[in-house]
Coordinates of C-alpha atoms in Angstrom, one line a residue:
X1 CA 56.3 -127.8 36.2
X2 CA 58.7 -125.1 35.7
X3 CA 58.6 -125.8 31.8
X4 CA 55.5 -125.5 31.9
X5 CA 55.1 -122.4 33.6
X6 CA 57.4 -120.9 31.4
X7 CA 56.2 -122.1 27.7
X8 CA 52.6 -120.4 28.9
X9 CA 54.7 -117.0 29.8
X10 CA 56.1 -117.1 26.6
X11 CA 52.8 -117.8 24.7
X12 CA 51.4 -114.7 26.8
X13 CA 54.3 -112.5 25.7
X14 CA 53.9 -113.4 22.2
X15 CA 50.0 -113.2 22.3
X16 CA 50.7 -109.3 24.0
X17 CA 53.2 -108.3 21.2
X18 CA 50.8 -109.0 18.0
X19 CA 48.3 -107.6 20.0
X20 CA 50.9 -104.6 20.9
X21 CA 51.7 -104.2 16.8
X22 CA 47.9 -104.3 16.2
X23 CA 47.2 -101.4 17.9
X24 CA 50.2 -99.3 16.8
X25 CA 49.4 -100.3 13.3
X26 CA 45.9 -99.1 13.8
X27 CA 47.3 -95.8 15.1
X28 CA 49.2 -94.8 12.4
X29 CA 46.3 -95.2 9.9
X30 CA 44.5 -92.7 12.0
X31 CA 46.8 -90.3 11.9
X32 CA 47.9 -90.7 8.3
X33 CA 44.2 -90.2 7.4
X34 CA 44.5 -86.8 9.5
X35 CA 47.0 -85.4 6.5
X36 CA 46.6 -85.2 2.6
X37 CA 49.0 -87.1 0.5
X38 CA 51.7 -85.5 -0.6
X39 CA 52.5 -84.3 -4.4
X40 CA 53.2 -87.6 -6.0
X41 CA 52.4 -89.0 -9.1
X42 CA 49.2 -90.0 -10.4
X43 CA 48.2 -86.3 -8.5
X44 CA 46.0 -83.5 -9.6
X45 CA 47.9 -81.2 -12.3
X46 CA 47.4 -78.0 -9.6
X47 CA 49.6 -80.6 -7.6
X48 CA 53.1 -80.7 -9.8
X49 CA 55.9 -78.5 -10.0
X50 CA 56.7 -75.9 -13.1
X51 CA 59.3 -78.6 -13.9
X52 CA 56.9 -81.8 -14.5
X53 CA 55.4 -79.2 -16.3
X54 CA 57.6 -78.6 -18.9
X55 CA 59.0 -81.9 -18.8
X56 CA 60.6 -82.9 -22.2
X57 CA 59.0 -86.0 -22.3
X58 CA 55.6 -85.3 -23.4
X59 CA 55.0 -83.1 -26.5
X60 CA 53.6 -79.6 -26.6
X61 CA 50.8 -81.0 -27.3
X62 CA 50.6 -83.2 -24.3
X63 CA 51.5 -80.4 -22.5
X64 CA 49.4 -78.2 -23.3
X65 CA 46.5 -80.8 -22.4
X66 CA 48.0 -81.2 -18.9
X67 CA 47.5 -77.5 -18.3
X68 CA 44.7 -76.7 -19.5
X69 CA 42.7 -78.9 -17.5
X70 CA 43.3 -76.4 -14.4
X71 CA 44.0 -73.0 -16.3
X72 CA 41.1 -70.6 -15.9
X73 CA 38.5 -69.9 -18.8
X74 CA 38.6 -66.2 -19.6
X75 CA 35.3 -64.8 -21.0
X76 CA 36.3 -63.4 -23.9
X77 CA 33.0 -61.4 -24.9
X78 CA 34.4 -57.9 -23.5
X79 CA 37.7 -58.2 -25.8
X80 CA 34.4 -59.4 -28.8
X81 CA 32.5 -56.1 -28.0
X82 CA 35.8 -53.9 -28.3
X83 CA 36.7 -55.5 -31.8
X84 CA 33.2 -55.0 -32.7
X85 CA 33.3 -50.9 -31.8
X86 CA 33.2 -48.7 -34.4
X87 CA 36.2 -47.2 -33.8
X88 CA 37.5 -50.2 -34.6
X89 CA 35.8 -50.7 -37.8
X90 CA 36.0 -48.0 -39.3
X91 CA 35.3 -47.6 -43.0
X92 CA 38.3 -46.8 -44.9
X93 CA 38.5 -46.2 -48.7
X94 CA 39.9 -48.9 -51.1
X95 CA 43.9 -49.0 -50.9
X96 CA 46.0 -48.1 -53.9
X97 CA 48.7 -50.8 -55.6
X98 CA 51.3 -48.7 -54.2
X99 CA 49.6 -48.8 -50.3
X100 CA 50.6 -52.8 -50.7
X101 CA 54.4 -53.9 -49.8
X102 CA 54.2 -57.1 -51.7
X103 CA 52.5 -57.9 -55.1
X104 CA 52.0 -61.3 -56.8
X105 CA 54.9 -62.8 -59.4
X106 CA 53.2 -63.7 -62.7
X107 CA 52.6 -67.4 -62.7
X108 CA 55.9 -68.2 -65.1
X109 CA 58.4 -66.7 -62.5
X110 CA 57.0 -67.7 -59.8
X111 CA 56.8 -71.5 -60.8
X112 CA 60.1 -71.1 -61.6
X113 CA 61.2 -69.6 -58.2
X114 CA 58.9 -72.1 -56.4
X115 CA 60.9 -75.2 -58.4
X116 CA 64.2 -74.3 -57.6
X117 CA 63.3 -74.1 -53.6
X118 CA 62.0 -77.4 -53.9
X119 CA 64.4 -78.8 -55.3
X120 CA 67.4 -77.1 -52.8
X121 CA 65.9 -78.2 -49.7
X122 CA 65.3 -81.6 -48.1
X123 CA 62.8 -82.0 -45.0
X124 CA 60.3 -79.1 -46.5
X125 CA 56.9 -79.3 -47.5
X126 CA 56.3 -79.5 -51.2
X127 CA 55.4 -76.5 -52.8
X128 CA 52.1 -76.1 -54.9
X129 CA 51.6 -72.1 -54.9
X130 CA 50.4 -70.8 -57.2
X131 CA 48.7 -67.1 -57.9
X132 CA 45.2 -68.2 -56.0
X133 CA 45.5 -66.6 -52.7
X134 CA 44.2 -69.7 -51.0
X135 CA 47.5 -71.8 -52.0
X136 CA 49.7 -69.4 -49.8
X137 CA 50.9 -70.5 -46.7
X138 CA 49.9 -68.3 -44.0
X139 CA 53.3 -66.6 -43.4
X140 CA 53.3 -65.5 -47.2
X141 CA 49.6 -64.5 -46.6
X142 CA 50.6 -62.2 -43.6
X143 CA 53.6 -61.0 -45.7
X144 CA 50.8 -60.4 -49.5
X145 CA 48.5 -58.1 -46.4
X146 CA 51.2 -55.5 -45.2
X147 CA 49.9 -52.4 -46.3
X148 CA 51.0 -48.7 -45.8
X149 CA 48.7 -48.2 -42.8
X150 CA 49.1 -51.5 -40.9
X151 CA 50.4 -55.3 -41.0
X152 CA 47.6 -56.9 -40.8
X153 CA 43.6 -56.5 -41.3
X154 CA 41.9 -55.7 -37.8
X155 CA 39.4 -58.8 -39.0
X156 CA 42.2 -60.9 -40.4
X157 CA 41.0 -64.5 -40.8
X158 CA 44.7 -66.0 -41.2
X159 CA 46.1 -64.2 -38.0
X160 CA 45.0 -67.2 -35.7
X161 CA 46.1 -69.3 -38.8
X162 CA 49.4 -67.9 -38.8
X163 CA 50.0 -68.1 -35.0
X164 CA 48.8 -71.4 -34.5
X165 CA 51.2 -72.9 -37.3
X166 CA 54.3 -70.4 -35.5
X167 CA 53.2 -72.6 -32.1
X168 CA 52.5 -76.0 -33.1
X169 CA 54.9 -76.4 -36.8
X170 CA 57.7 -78.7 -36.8
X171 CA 61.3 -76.7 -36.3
X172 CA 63.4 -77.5 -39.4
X173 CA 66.1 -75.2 -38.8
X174 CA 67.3 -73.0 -36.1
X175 CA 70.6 -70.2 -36.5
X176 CA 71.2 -67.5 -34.7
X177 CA 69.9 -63.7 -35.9
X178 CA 73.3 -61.8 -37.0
X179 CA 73.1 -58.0 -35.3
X180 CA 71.5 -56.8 -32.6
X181 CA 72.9 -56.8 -28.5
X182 CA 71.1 -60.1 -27.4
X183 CA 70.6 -63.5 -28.1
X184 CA 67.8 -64.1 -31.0
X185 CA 67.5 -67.2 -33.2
X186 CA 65.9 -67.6 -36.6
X187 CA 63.6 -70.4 -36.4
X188 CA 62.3 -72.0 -39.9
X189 CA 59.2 -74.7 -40.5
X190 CA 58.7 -76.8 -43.0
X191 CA 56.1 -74.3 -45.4
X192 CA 59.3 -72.2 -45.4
X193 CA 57.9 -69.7 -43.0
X194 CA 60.6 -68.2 -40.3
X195 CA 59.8 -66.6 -36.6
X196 CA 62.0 -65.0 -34.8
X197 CA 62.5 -66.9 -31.1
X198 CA 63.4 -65.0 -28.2
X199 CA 64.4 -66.8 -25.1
X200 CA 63.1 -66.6 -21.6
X201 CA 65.7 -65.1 -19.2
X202 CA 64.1 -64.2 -16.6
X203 CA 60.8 -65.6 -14.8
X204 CA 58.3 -63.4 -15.7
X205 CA 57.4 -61.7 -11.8
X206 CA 61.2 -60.6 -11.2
X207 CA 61.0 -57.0 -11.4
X208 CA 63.3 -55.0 -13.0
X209 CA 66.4 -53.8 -10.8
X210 CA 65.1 -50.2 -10.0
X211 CA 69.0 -49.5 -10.3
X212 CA 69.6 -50.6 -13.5
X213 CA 69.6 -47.9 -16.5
X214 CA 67.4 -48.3 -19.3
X215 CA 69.8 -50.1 -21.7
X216 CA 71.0 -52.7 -19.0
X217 CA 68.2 -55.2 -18.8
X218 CA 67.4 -58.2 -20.4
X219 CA 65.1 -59.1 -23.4
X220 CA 61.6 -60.3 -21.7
X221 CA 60.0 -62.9 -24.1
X222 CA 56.8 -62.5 -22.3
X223 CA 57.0 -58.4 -23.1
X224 CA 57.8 -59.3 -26.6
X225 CA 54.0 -61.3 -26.4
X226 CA 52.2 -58.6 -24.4
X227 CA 53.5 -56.0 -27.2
X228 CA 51.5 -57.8 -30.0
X229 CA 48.9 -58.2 -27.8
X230 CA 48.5 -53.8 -26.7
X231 CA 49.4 -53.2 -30.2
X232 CA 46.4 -55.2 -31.2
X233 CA 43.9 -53.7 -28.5
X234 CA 45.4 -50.2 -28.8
X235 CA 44.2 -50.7 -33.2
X236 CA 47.5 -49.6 -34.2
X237 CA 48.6 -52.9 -36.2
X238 CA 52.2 -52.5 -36.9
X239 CA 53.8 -55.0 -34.1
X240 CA 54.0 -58.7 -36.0
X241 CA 52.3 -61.2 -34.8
X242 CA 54.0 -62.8 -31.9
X243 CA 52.8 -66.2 -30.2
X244 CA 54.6 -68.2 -26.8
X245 CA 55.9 -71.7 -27.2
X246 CA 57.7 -74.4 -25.3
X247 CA 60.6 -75.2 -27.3
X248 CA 62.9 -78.5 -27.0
X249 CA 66.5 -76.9 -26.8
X250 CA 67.9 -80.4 -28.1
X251 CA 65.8 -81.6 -30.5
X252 CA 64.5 -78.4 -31.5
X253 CA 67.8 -76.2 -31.8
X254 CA 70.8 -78.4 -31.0
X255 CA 69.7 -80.9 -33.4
X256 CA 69.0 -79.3 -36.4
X257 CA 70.5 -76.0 -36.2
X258 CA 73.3 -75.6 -39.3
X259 CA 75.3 -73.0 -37.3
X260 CA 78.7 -74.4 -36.1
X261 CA 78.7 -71.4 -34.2
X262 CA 75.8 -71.7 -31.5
X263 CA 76.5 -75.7 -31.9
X264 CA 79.3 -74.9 -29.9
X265 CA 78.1 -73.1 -26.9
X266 CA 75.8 -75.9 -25.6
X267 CA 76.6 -77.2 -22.3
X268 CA 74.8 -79.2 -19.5
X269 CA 75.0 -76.9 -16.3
X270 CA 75.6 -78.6 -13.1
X271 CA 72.0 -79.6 -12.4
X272 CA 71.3 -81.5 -16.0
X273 CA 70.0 -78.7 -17.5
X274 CA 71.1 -78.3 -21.5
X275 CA 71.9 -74.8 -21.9
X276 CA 73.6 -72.3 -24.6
X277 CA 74.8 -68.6 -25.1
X278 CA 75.5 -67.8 -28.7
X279 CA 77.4 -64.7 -29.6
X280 CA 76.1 -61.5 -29.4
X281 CA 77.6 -57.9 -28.3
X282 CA 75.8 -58.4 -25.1
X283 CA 75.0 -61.1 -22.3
X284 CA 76.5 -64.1 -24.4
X285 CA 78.0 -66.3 -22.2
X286 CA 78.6 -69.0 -19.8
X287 CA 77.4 -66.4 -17.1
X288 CA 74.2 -65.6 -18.7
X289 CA 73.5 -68.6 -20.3
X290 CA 70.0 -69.8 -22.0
X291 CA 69.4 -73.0 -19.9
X292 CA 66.0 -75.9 -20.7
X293 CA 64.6 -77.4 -17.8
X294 CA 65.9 -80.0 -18.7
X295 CA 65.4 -79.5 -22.5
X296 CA 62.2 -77.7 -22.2
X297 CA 62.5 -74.0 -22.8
X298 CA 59.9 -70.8 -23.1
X299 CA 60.3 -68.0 -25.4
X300 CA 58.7 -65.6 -28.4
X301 CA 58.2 -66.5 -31.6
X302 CA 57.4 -63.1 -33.7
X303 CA 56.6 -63.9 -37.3
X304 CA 59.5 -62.8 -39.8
X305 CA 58.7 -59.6 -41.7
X306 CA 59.6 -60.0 -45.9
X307 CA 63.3 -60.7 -46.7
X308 CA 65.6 -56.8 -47.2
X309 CA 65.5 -57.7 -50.9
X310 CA 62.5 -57.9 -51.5
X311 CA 61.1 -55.0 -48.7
X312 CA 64.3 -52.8 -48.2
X313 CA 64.1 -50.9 -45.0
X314 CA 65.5 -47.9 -43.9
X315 CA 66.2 -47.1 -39.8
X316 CA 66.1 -43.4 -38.4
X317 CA 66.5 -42.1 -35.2
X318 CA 63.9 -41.4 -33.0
X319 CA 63.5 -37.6 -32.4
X320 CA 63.3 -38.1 -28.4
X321 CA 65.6 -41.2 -28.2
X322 CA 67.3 -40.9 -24.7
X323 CA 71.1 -39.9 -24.1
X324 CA 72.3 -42.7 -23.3
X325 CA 74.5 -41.2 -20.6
X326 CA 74.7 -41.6 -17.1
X327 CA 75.4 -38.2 -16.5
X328 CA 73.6 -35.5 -19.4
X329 CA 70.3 -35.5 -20.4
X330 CA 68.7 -35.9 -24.3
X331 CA 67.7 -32.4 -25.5
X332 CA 64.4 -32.9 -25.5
X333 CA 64.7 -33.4 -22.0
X334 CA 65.7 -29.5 -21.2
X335 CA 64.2 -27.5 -24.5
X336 CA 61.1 -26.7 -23.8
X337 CA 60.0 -25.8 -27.3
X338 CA 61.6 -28.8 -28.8
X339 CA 58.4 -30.6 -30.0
X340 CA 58.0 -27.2 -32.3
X341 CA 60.9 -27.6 -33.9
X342 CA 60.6 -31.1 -34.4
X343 CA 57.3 -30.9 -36.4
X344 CA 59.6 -28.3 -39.2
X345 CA 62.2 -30.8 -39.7
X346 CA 62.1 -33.2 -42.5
X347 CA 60.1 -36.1 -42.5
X348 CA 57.9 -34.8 -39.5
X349 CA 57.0 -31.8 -41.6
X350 CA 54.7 -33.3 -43.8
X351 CA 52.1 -36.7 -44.3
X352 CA 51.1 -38.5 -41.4
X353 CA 55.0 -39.6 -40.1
X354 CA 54.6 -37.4 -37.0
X355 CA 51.3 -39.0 -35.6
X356 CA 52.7 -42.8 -37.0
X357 CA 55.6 -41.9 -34.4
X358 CA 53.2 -40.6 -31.6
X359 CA 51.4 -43.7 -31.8
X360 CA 55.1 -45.9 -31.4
X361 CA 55.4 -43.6 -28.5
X362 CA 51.8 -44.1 -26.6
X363 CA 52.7 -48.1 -27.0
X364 CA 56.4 -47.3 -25.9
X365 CA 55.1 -45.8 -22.8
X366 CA 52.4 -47.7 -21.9
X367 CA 54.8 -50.9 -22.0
X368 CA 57.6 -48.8 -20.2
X369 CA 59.9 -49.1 -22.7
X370 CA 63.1 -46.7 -22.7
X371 CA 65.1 -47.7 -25.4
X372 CA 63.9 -46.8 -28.3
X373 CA 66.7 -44.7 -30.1
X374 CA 66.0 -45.9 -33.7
X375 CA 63.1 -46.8 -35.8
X376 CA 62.5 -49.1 -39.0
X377 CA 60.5 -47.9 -41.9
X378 CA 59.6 -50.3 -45.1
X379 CA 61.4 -47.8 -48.3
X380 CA 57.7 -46.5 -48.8
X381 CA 56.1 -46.2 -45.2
X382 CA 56.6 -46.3 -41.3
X383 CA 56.5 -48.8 -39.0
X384 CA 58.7 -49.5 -35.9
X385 CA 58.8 -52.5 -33.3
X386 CA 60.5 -52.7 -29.8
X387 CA 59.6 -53.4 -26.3
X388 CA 61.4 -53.2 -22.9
X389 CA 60.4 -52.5 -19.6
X390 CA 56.8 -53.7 -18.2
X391 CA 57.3 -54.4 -14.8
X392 CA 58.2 -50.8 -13.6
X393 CA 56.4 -47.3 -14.7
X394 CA 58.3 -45.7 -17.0
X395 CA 60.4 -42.4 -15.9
X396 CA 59.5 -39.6 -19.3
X397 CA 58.6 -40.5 -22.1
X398 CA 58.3 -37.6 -24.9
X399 CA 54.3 -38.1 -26.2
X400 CA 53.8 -34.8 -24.9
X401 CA 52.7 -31.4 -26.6
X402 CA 52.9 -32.8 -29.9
X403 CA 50.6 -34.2 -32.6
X404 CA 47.7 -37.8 -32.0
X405 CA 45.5 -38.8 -34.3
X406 CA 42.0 -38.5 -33.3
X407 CA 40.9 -42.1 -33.9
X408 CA 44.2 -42.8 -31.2
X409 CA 42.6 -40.8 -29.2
X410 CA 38.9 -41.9 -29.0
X411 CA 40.3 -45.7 -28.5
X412 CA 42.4 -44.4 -25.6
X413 CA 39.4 -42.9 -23.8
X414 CA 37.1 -46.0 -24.7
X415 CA 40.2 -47.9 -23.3
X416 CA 40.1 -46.0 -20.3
X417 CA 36.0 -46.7 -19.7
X418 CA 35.4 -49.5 -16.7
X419 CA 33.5 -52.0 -19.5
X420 CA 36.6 -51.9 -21.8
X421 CA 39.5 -51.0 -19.5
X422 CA 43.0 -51.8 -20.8
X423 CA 44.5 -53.9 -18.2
X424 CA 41.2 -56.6 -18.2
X425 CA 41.3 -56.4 -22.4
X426 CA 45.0 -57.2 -21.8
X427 CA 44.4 -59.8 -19.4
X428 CA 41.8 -61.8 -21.7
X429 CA 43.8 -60.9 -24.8
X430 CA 46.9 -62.7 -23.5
X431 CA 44.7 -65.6 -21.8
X432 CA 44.8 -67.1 -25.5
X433 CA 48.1 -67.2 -25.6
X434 CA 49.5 -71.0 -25.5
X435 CA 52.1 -70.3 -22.6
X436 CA 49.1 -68.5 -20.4
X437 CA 48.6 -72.5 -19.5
X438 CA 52.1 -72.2 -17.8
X439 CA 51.1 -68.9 -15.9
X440 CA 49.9 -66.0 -16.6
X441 CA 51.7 -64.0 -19.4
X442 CA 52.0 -60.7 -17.5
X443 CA 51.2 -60.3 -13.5
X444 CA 48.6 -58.3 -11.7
X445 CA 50.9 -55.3 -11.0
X446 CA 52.3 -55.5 -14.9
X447 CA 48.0 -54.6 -16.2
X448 CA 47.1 -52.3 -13.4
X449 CA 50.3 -50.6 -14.4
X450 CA 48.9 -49.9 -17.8
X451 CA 45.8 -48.7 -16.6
X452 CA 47.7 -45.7 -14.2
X453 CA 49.7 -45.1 -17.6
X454 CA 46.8 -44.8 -19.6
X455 CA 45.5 -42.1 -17.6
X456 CA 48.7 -40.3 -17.5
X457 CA 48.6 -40.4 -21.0
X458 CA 44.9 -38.9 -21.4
X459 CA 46.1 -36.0 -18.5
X460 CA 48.8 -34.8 -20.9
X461 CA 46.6 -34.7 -23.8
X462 CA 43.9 -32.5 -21.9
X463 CA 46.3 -30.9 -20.5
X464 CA 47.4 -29.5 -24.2
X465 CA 44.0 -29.5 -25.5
X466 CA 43.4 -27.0 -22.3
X467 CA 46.2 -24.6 -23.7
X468 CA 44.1 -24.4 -26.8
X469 CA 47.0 -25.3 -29.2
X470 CA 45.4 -26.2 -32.2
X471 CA 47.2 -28.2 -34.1
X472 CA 47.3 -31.2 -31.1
X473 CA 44.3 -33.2 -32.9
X474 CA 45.1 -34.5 -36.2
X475 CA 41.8 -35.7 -37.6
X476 CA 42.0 -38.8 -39.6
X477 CA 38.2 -40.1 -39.2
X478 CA 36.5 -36.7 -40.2
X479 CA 33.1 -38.4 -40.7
X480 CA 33.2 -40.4 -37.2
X481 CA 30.7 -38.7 -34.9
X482 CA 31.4 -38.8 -30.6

């Protein structure tokens, strides 16, 4: 009887616990359903972190796919209508044989040239060039358009051409760029075109330590992009095309660069990233290491200019470079008639070299940018490139009381009108940049930065027009009507 008793007790207890696990089961579906899931593949893309992103095992082309599926479509019919202004299409008179940098090698010397590259190099495309324009890569294309006014055509069919191939070509070579204070590598495809890479350092909302002097901070790769980009919008032409890319440090530098030098300054950091330093005068080492994440690694690719042989150049110092002292002050900082003097010294007395350096200075100043002590200039004509600051307003910079151009002028004014204002031309322009699928090229506090410089600039023009100095305008478009 007792048996009995018990073997039914036991059947009770065992019938209460299923029951018991039924219920808790049913519990925690509830309250799972109450949460989303969390950020686990398959997920949305909005859903991964920067480093699935940039994973090294999908190609850029992959990646690029992954992002664009949540990256924002910019309306670029504002940045059309500016391009289509008159001001930017103006009518200019044909251009001598001596306004051209470059001119075609008769057909016998340059087969022969063409013959003995091909047969020096292995892994490059064959070369079939011949004096027809439309046999030129688009790097020699760019380099057969440099003119004395500009780099490039403002309507310059081979300018997407040429930036598409600098993002998406197969990397041949990669050595690092003798000269200069930071780390910059010479990157080669397999046409034989070269761009210039310059690595991301820093993420690209860390401000700029308010601390630091002008000549302490790092290269920004995403400056160097925005640069092309105001040069473009601002019509002056003279920055090279520039264009963002995801770059593989392994298979893309480590792996086929010839120089035993950088080959020796890779490392994996602690957390599996591969990372290197090169050698340079400045921030080349272990401490401020170039690190992949892993292997994946954003940066600038600016297309080469022509070889010093065949397009000597010549550097100068720029008139209102900075002291470079922490303690004294430039001297155009405390001579007040020191822009005078300027425009009767030798090569700013004469030809349009004072209002081509006025220009470098509105896009120097617009993008913040300190440091520019010296300029280059082709043998024949002027052009300069640099960028620096764009995270902070600039402190002085010497535009003032000078000479502009009057077409400079009119674009800055259209600039500063609400339908074409700088920082939302900016903002489009750099939307069709590749690494604008990663983030944004420059943040909201970068552009509405350009816009309060913009104006600054326009209240010092006035501001001399008002003193009724006359020689402030220099009127290059005297047949353009207000």
């Amino acid at each position: 009887m007792r048996a009995c008793r018990y073997r039914r007790l036991q059947g009770m207890c065992a019938l209460l616990l299923c029951v018991s696990l039924v219920l808790h089961m049913l519990v925690a579906s509830f309250i799972l359903s109450l949460y989303p899931p969390s950020c686990k593949s398959p997920q949305p893309p909005g859903c991964q972190p920067y480093t699935n992103l940039t994973s090294t095992s999908l190609t850029h082309s992959e990646r690029r796919g992954a992002h664009e599926e949540h990256v924002e479509v910019m309306d670029l019919s504002s940045l059309e209508a500016l391009f289509s202004h008159p001001l930017y299409n103006l009518h200019l008179p044909p251009s001598p044989d001596e306004d051209w940098l470059l001119k075609v090698r008769t057909k016998g010397s340059e087969e022969q040239n063409a013959a003995q590259i091909s047969n020096s190099k292995e892994g490059y495309d064959h070369i079939d060039w011949n004096s027809s324009a439309n046999t030129h890569p688009s790097w020699l294309q760019f380099h057969l358009g440099i003119s004395r006014w500009q780099l490039y055509q403002h309507r310059d069919d081979n300018l997407p051409v040429l930036l598409k191939q600098i993002a998406t070509s197969r990397i041949v070579s990669a050595v690092q760029k003798t000269g200069g204070t930071q780390l910059k590598l010479v990157m080669t495809f397999p046409n034989y075109g070269q761009a210039l890479f310059k690595p991301m350092k820093q993420q690209r909302h860390e401000e700029t330590n308010v601390n630091l002097y002008y000549f302490s901070d790092f290269e920004r790769h995403n400056a160097e992009i925005a640069a092309f980009h105001l040069d473009r919008i601002l019509g002056f032409r003279r920055v090279p095309p520039v264009v963002g890319r995801l770059i593989d440090v392994i298979k893309e530098i480590k792996d086929v660069t010839t120089d035993h030098k950088l080959a020796r300054t890779f490392f994996n950091s602690p957390v599996g990233n591969t990372c290197f330093y090169g050698q340079c005068s400045y921030y080349c080492s272990t401490e401020h290491a170039v690190c992949g994440r892993p292997q994946a690694l954003e940066g600038s690719l600016a297309a080469m200019l022509p070889d010093l042989t065949l397009a000597p150049r010549r550097s100068w110092k720029n008139p209102w470079r900075r002291s470079y002292s922490r303690s004294k002050l430039a001297l155009w900082e405390n001579t007040p008639t020191y822009c005078n003097a300027v425009k009767k010294t030798p090569p700013y007395d004469r030809g349009t070299r004072l209002v081509d350096l006025i220009d470098m200075t509105i896009l120097d100043f617009l993008q913040s940018n300190m440091d520019r002590h010296h300029y280059e200039t082709f043998e024949i004509f002027v052009f300069g490139q640099q960028d620096g600051y764009f995270s902070k307003a600039a402190l002085s910079v010497p535009f003032l009381s000078s000479r502009i151009r009057r077409s400079t002028l009119l674009r800055l004014r259209l600039l500063s009108l609400p339908h074409y204002r700088l920082s939302d031309m900016m903002r489009t322009s750099l939307s069709q940049d590749p690494l604008f699928s990663v983030a944004p090229l420059l943040a909201e506090p970068h552009l509405s930065a350009l816009d309060r410089r913009l104006a600054t600039v326009l209240k010092t023009i006035q501001h001399c027009l008002n003193q009724q100095h006359n020689d402030v305008i220099y009127d290059d478009i005297p047949d353009y009507s207000d």
